[in-house]
CSV table of C-alpha atoms and ligand atoms in Angstrom, one decimal:
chain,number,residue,atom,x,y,z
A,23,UNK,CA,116.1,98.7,88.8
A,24,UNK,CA,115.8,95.3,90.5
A,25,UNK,CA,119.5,94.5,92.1
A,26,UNK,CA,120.8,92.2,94.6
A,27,UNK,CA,121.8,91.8,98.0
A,28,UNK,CA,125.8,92.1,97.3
A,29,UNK,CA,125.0,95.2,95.4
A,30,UNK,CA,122.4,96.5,98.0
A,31,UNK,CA,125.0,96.4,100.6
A,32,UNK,CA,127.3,97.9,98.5
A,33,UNK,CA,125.4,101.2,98.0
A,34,UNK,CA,124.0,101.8,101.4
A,35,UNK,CA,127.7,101.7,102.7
A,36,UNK,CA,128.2,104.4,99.5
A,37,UNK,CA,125.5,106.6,101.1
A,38,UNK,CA,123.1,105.5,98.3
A,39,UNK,CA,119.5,104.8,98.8
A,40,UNK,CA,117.7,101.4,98.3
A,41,UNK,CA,114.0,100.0,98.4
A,42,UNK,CA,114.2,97.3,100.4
A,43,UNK,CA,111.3,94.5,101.1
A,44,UNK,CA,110.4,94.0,104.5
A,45,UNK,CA,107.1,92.3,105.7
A,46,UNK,CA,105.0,94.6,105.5
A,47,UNK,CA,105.3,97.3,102.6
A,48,UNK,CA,108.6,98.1,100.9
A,49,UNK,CA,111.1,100.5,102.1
A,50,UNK,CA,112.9,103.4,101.0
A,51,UNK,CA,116.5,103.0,103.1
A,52,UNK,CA,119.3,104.6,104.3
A,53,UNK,CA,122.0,104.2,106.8
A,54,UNK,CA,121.1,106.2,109.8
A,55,UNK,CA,124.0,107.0,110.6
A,56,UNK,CA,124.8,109.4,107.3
A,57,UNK,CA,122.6,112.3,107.5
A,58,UNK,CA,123.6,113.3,104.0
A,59,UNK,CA,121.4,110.4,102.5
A,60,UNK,CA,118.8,110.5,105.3
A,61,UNK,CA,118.5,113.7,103.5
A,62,UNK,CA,117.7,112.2,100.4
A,63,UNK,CA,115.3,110.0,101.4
A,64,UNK,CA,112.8,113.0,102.4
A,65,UNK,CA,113.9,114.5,98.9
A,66,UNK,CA,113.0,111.8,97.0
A,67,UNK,CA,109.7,111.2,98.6
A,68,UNK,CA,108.8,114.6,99.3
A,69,UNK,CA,108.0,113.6,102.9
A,70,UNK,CA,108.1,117.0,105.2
A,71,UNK,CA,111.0,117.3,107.8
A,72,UNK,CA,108.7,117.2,110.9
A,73,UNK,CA,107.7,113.6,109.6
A,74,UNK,CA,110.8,111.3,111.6
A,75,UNK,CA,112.0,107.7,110.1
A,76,UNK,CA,111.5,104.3,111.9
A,77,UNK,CA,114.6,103.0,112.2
A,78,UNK,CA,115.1,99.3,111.5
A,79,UNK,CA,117.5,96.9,113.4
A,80,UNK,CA,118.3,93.2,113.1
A,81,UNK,CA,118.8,91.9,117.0
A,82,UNK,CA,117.7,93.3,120.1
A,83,UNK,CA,121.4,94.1,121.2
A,84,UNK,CA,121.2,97.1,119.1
A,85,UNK,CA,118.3,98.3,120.5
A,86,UNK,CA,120.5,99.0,124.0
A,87,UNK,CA,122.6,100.6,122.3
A,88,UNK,CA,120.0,103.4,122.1
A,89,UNK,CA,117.5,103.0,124.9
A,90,UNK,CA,116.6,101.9,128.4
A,91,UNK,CA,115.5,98.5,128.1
A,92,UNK,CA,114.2,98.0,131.7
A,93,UNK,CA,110.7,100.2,130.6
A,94,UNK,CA,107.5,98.2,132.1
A,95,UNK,CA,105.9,95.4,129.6
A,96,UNK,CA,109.1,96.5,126.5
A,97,UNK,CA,110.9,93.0,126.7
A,98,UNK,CA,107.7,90.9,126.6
A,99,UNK,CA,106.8,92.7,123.8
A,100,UNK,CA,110.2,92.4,122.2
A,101,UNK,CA,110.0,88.6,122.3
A,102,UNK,CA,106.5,88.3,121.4
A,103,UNK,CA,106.3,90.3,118.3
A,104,UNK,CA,110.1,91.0,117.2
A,105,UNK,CA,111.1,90.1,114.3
A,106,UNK,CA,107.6,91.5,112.8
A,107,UNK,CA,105.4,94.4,112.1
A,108,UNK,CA,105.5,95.9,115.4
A,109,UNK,CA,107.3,99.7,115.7
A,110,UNK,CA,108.0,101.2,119.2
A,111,UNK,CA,108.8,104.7,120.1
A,112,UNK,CA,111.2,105.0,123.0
A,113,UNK,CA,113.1,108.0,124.8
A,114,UNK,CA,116.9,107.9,123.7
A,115,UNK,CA,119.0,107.5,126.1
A,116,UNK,CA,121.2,110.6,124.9
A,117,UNK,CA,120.2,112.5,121.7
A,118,UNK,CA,123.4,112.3,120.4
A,119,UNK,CA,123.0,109.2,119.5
A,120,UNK,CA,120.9,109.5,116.4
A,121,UNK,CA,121.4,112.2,113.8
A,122,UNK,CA,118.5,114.8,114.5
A,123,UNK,CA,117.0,114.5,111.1
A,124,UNK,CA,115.9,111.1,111.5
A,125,UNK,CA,113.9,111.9,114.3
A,126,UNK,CA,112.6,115.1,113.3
A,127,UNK,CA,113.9,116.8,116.4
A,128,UNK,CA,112.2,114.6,118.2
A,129,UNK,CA,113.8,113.4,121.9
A,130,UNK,CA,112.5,110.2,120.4
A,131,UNK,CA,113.2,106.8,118.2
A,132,UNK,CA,111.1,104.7,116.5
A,133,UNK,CA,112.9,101.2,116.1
A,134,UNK,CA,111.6,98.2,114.1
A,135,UNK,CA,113.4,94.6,113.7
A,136,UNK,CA,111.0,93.6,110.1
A,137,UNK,CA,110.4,89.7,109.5
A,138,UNK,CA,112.4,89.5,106.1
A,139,UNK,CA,115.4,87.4,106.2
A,140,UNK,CA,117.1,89.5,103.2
A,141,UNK,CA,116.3,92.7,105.1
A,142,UNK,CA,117.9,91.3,108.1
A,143,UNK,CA,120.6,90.0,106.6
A,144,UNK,CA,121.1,93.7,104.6
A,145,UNK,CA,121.4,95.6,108.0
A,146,UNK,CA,123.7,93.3,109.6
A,147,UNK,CA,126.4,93.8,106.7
A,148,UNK,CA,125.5,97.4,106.5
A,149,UNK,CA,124.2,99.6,109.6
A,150,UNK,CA,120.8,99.9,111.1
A,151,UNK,CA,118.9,101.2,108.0
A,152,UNK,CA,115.9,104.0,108.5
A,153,UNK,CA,113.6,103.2,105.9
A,154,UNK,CA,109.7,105.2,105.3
A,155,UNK,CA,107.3,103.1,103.0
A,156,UNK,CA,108.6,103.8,99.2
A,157,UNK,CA,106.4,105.5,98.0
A,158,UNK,CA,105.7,108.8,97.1
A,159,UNK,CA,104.7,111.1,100.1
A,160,UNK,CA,100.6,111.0,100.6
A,161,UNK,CA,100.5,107.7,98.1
A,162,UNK,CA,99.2,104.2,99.2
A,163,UNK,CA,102.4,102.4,99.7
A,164,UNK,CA,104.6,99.9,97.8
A,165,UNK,CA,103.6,96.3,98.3
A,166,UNK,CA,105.6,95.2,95.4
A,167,UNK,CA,108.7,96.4,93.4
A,168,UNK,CA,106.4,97.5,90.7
A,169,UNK,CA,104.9,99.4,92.2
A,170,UNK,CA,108.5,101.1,93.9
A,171,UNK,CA,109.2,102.3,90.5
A,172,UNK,CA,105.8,103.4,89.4
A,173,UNK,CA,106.5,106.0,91.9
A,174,UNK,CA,110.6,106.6,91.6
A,175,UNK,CA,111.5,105.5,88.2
A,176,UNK,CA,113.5,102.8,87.1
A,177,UNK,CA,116.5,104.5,88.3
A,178,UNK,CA,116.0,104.0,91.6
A,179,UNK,CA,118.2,100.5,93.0
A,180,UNK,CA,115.4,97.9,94.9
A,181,UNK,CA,116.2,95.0,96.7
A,182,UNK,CA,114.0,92.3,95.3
A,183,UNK,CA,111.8,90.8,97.6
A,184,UNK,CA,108.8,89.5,95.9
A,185,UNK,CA,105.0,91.0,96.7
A,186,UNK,CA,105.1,91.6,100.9
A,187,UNK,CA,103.1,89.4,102.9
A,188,UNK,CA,101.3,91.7,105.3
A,189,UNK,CA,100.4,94.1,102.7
A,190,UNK,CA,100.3,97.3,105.5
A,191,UNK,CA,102.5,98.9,108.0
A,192,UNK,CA,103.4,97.9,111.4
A,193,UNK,CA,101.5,99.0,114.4
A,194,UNK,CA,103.2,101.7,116.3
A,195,UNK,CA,103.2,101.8,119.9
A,196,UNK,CA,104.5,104.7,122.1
A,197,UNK,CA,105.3,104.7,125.4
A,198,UNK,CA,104.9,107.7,127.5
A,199,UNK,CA,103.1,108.8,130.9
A,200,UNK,CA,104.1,104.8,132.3
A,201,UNK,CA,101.9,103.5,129.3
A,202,UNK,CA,101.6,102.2,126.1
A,203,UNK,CA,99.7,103.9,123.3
A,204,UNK,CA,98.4,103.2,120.0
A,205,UNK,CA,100.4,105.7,117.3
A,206,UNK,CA,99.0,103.9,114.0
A,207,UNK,CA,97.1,100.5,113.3
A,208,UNK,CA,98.7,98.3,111.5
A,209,UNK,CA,99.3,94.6,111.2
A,210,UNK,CA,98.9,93.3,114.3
A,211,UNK,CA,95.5,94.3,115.8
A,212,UNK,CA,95.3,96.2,118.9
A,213,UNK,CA,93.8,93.2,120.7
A,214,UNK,CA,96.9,91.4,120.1
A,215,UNK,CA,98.9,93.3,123.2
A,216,UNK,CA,96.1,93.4,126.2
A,217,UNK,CA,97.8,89.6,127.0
A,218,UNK,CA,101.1,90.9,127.5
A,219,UNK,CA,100.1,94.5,129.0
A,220,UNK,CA,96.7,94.0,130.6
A,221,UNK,CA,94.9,96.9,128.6
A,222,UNK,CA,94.4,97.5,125.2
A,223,UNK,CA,96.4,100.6,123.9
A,224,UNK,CA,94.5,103.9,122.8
A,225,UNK,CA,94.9,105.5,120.7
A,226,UNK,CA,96.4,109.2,120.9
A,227,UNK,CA,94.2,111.8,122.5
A,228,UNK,CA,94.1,115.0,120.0
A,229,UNK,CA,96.5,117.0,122.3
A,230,UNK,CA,99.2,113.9,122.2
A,231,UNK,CA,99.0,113.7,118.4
A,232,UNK,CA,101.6,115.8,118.0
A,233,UNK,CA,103.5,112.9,119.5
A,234,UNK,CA,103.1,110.8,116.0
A,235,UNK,CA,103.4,113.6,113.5
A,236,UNK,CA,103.3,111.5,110.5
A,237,UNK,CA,99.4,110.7,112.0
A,238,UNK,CA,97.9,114.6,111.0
A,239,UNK,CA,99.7,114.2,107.3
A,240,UNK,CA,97.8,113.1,104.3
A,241,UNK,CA,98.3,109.2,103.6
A,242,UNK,CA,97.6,106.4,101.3
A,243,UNK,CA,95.1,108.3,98.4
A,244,UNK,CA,94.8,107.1,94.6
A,245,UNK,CA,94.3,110.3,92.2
A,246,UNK,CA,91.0,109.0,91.7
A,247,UNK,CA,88.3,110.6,94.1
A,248,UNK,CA,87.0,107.9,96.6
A,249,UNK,CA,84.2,107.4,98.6
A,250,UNK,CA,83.3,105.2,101.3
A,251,UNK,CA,80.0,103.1,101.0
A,252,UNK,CA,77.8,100.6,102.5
A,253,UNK,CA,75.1,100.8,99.6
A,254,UNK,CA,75.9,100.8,95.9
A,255,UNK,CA,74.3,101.4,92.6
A,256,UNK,CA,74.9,100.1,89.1
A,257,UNK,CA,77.8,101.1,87.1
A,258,UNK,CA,80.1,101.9,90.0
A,259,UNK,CA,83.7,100.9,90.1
A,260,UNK,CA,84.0,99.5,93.5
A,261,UNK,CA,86.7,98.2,95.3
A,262,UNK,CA,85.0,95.4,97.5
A,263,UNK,CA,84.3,91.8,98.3
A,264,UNK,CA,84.8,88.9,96.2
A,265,UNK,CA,81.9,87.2,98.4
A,266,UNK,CA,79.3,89.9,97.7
A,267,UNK,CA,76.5,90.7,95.8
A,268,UNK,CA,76.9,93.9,94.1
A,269,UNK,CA,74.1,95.6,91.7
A,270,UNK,CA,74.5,94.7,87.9
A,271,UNK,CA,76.8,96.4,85.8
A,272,UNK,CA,79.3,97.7,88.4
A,273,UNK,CA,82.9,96.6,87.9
A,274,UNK,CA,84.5,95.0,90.9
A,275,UNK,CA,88.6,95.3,92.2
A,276,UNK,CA,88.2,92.7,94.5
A,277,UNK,CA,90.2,92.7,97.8
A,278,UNK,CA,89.1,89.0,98.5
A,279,UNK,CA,86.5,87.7,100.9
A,280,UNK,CA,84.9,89.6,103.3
A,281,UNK,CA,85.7,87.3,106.4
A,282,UNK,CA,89.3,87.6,106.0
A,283,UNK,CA,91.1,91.0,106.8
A,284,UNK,CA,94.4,89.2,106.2
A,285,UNK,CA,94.2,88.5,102.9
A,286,UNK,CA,91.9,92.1,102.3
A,287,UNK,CA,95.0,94.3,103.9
A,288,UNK,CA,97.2,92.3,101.9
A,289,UNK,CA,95.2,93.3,98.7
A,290,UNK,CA,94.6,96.5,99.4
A,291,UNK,CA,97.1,99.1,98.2
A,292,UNK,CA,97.4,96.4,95.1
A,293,UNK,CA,93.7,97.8,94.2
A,294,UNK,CA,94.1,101.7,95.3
A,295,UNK,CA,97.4,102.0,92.9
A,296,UNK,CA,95.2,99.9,90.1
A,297,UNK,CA,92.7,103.0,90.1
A,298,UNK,CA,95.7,104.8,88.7
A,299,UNK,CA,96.6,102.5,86.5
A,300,UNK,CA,93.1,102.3,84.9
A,301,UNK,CA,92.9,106.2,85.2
A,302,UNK,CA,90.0,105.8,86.8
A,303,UNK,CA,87.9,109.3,88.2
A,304,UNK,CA,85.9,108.0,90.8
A,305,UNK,CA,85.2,104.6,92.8
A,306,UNK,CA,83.3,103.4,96.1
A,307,UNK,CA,85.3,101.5,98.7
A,308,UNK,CA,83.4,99.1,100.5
A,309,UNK,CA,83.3,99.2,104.7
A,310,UNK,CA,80.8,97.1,105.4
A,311,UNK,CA,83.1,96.0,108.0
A,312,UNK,CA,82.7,94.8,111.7
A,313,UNK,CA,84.7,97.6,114.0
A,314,UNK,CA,87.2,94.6,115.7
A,315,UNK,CA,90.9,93.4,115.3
A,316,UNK,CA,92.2,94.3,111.6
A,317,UNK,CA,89.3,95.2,110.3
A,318,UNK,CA,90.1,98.7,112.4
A,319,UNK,CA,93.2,98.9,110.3
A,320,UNK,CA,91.6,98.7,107.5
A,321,UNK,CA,88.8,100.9,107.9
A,322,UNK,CA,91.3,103.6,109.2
A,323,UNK,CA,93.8,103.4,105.8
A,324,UNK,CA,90.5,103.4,103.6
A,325,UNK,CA,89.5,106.4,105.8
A,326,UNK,CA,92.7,108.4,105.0
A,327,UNK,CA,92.5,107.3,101.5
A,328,UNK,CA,89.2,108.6,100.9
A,329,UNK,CA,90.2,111.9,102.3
A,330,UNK,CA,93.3,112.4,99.9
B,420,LIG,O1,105.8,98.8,108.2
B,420,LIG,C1,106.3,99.9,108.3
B,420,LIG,O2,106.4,100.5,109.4
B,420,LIG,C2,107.0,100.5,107.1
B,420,LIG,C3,108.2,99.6,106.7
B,420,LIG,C4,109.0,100.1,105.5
B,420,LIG,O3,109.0,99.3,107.8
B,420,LIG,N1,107.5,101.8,107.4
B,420,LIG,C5,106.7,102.9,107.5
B,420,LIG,O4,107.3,104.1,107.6
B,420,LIG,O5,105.5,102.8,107.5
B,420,LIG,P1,106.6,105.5,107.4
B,420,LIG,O6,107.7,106.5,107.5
B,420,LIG,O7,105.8,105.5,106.2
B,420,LIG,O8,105.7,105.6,108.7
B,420,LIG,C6,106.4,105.8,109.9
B,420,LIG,C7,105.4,106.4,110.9
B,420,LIG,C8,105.1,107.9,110.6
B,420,LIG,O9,103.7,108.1,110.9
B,420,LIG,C9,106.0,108.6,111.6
B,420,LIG,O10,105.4,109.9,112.0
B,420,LIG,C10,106.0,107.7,112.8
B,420,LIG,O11,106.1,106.4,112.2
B,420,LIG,N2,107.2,107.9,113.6
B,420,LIG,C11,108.5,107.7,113.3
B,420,LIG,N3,109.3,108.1,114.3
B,420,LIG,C12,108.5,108.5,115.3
B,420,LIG,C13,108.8,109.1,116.6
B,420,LIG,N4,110.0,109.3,117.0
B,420,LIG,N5,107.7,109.5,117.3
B,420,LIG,C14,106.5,109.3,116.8
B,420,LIG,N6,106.2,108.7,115.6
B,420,LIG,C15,107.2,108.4,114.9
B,421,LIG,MG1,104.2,105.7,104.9
């Protein structure tokens, strides 16, 4: 049920939930500060209780609230890529400070400030909002609010805010051990941060992964069966470029042209979720795809796809 900002603040402060747009995928949101509908929000997506919630904050003050600030590189950062899809994970400055379910136990908080004006505008008449992408735990996510109530009915309140520009979710960085690391692509590519930090972040060795839980959990997969491809024969459904040459007879859900990750990331849970809508068995997924910038992201959320 599409609804509007007066009535999105509205429920939030009644400890309702609400999808809200944000600039990368839509949300499912609470406030963070009532536990009982943080509760609901794993409910309703069936998201495990070891999996914590970014939480997401519309000025930097806020962020002080809960944190050191003075950490190496975390104000350059800040004003480089805040508002936007950039997540950090940062050691609380007392636990108390965040209801434990949020964080999944975690001495840890994820905090995001998204690029959507009605979001922003949302949490500062409401409280800083956790929010996981709304959709259905182990489903590609919600681009759209469509595709929000393919997955939770059309009970469920969403704040309308259009298709989402990025199309995928922000890049998580951790800091631990006086570094950065890499928790999840996303939509800025890793590249992006070795100006401000002087390295590249890495991503997660297998003993740190436990760091990131959401990381070792399925993610993004259509019903239908998929398999990634560099070669394809006739009569395939593939999703893939609108630049290339396929064999005859194979239908095409096109993710745009091949030199453009942008606009392919911001197609792309568009044509996993149109699978399902077609009922479709089986398809191929094109990665023919150089291994630099957000071309990484994408072959990573095609990768967990597949494996769904
Ligand atoms: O773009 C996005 O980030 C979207 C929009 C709605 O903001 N949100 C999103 O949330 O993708 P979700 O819940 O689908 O993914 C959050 C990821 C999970 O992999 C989770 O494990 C990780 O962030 N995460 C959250 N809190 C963490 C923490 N304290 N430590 C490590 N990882 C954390
Ligand atoms: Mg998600």
């Amino acid at each position: 049920m599409k609804i509007g900002l007066t009535e999105a603040i509205a429920k939030l402060n009644a400890g309702e939930l609400v999808a809200i747009p944000t600039e990368t995928v839509y949300g499912l949101a609470a406030r963070y500060d009532k536990p009982e509908a943080v509760a609901k929000v794993f409910k309703v997506k069936g998201r495990p209780a070891k999996n914590p919630l970014i939480m997401h904050i519309a000025d930097s003050e806020t962020l002080a609230k809960f944190v050191e600030t003075d950490l190496p590189h975390l104000q350059k950062l800040i004003e480089s890529f805040w508002p936007g899809p950039l997540t950090l994970v940062l050691p609380l400055k007392e636990l108390r400070l965040v209801p434990a379910i949020v964080r999944a136990d975690l001495p840890t908080q994820a905090f995001r400030m998204p690029a959507h004006p009605l979001t922003l505008q949302l949490i500062k008449e409401t409280a800083p909002l956790v929010a996981p992408s709304a959709n259905l735990s182990g489903k590609p996510s919600a681009v759209t609010p469509e595709h929000v109530e393919t997955d939770f009915g059309p009970e469920l309140p969403i704040l309308d805010g259009g298709i989402t520009e990025k199309g995928v979710e922000s890049t998580i960085l951790l800091f631990f051990d006086n570094l950065w690391h890499l928790g999840r692509f996303g939509a800025i590519p890793v590249e992006a941060f070795a100006k401000i930090l002087g390295y590249i972040p890495q991503e997660l060795k297998l003993e740190e992964q436990p760091l990131c839980p959401g990381q070792l959990l399925r993610h993004y997969a259509p019903q239908a069966s998929l398999e990634l491809k560099t070669q394809f024969e006739a009569k395939e459904v593939i999703i893939g470029f609108s630049d290339r040459k396929y064999p005859d007879g194979t239908h095409l859900i096109s993710l745009g042209p091949s030199h453009n990750p942008e606009i392919v990331l911001h197609h792309l849970y568009s044509a996993l979720r149109e699978l399902d809508k077609r009922g479709v068995q089986h398809a191929s997924i094109d990665i023919n795809v150089p291994q630099i910038g957000l071309w990484k992201t994408y072959l990573e959320r095609v990768q967990k796809s597949a494996q769904g």
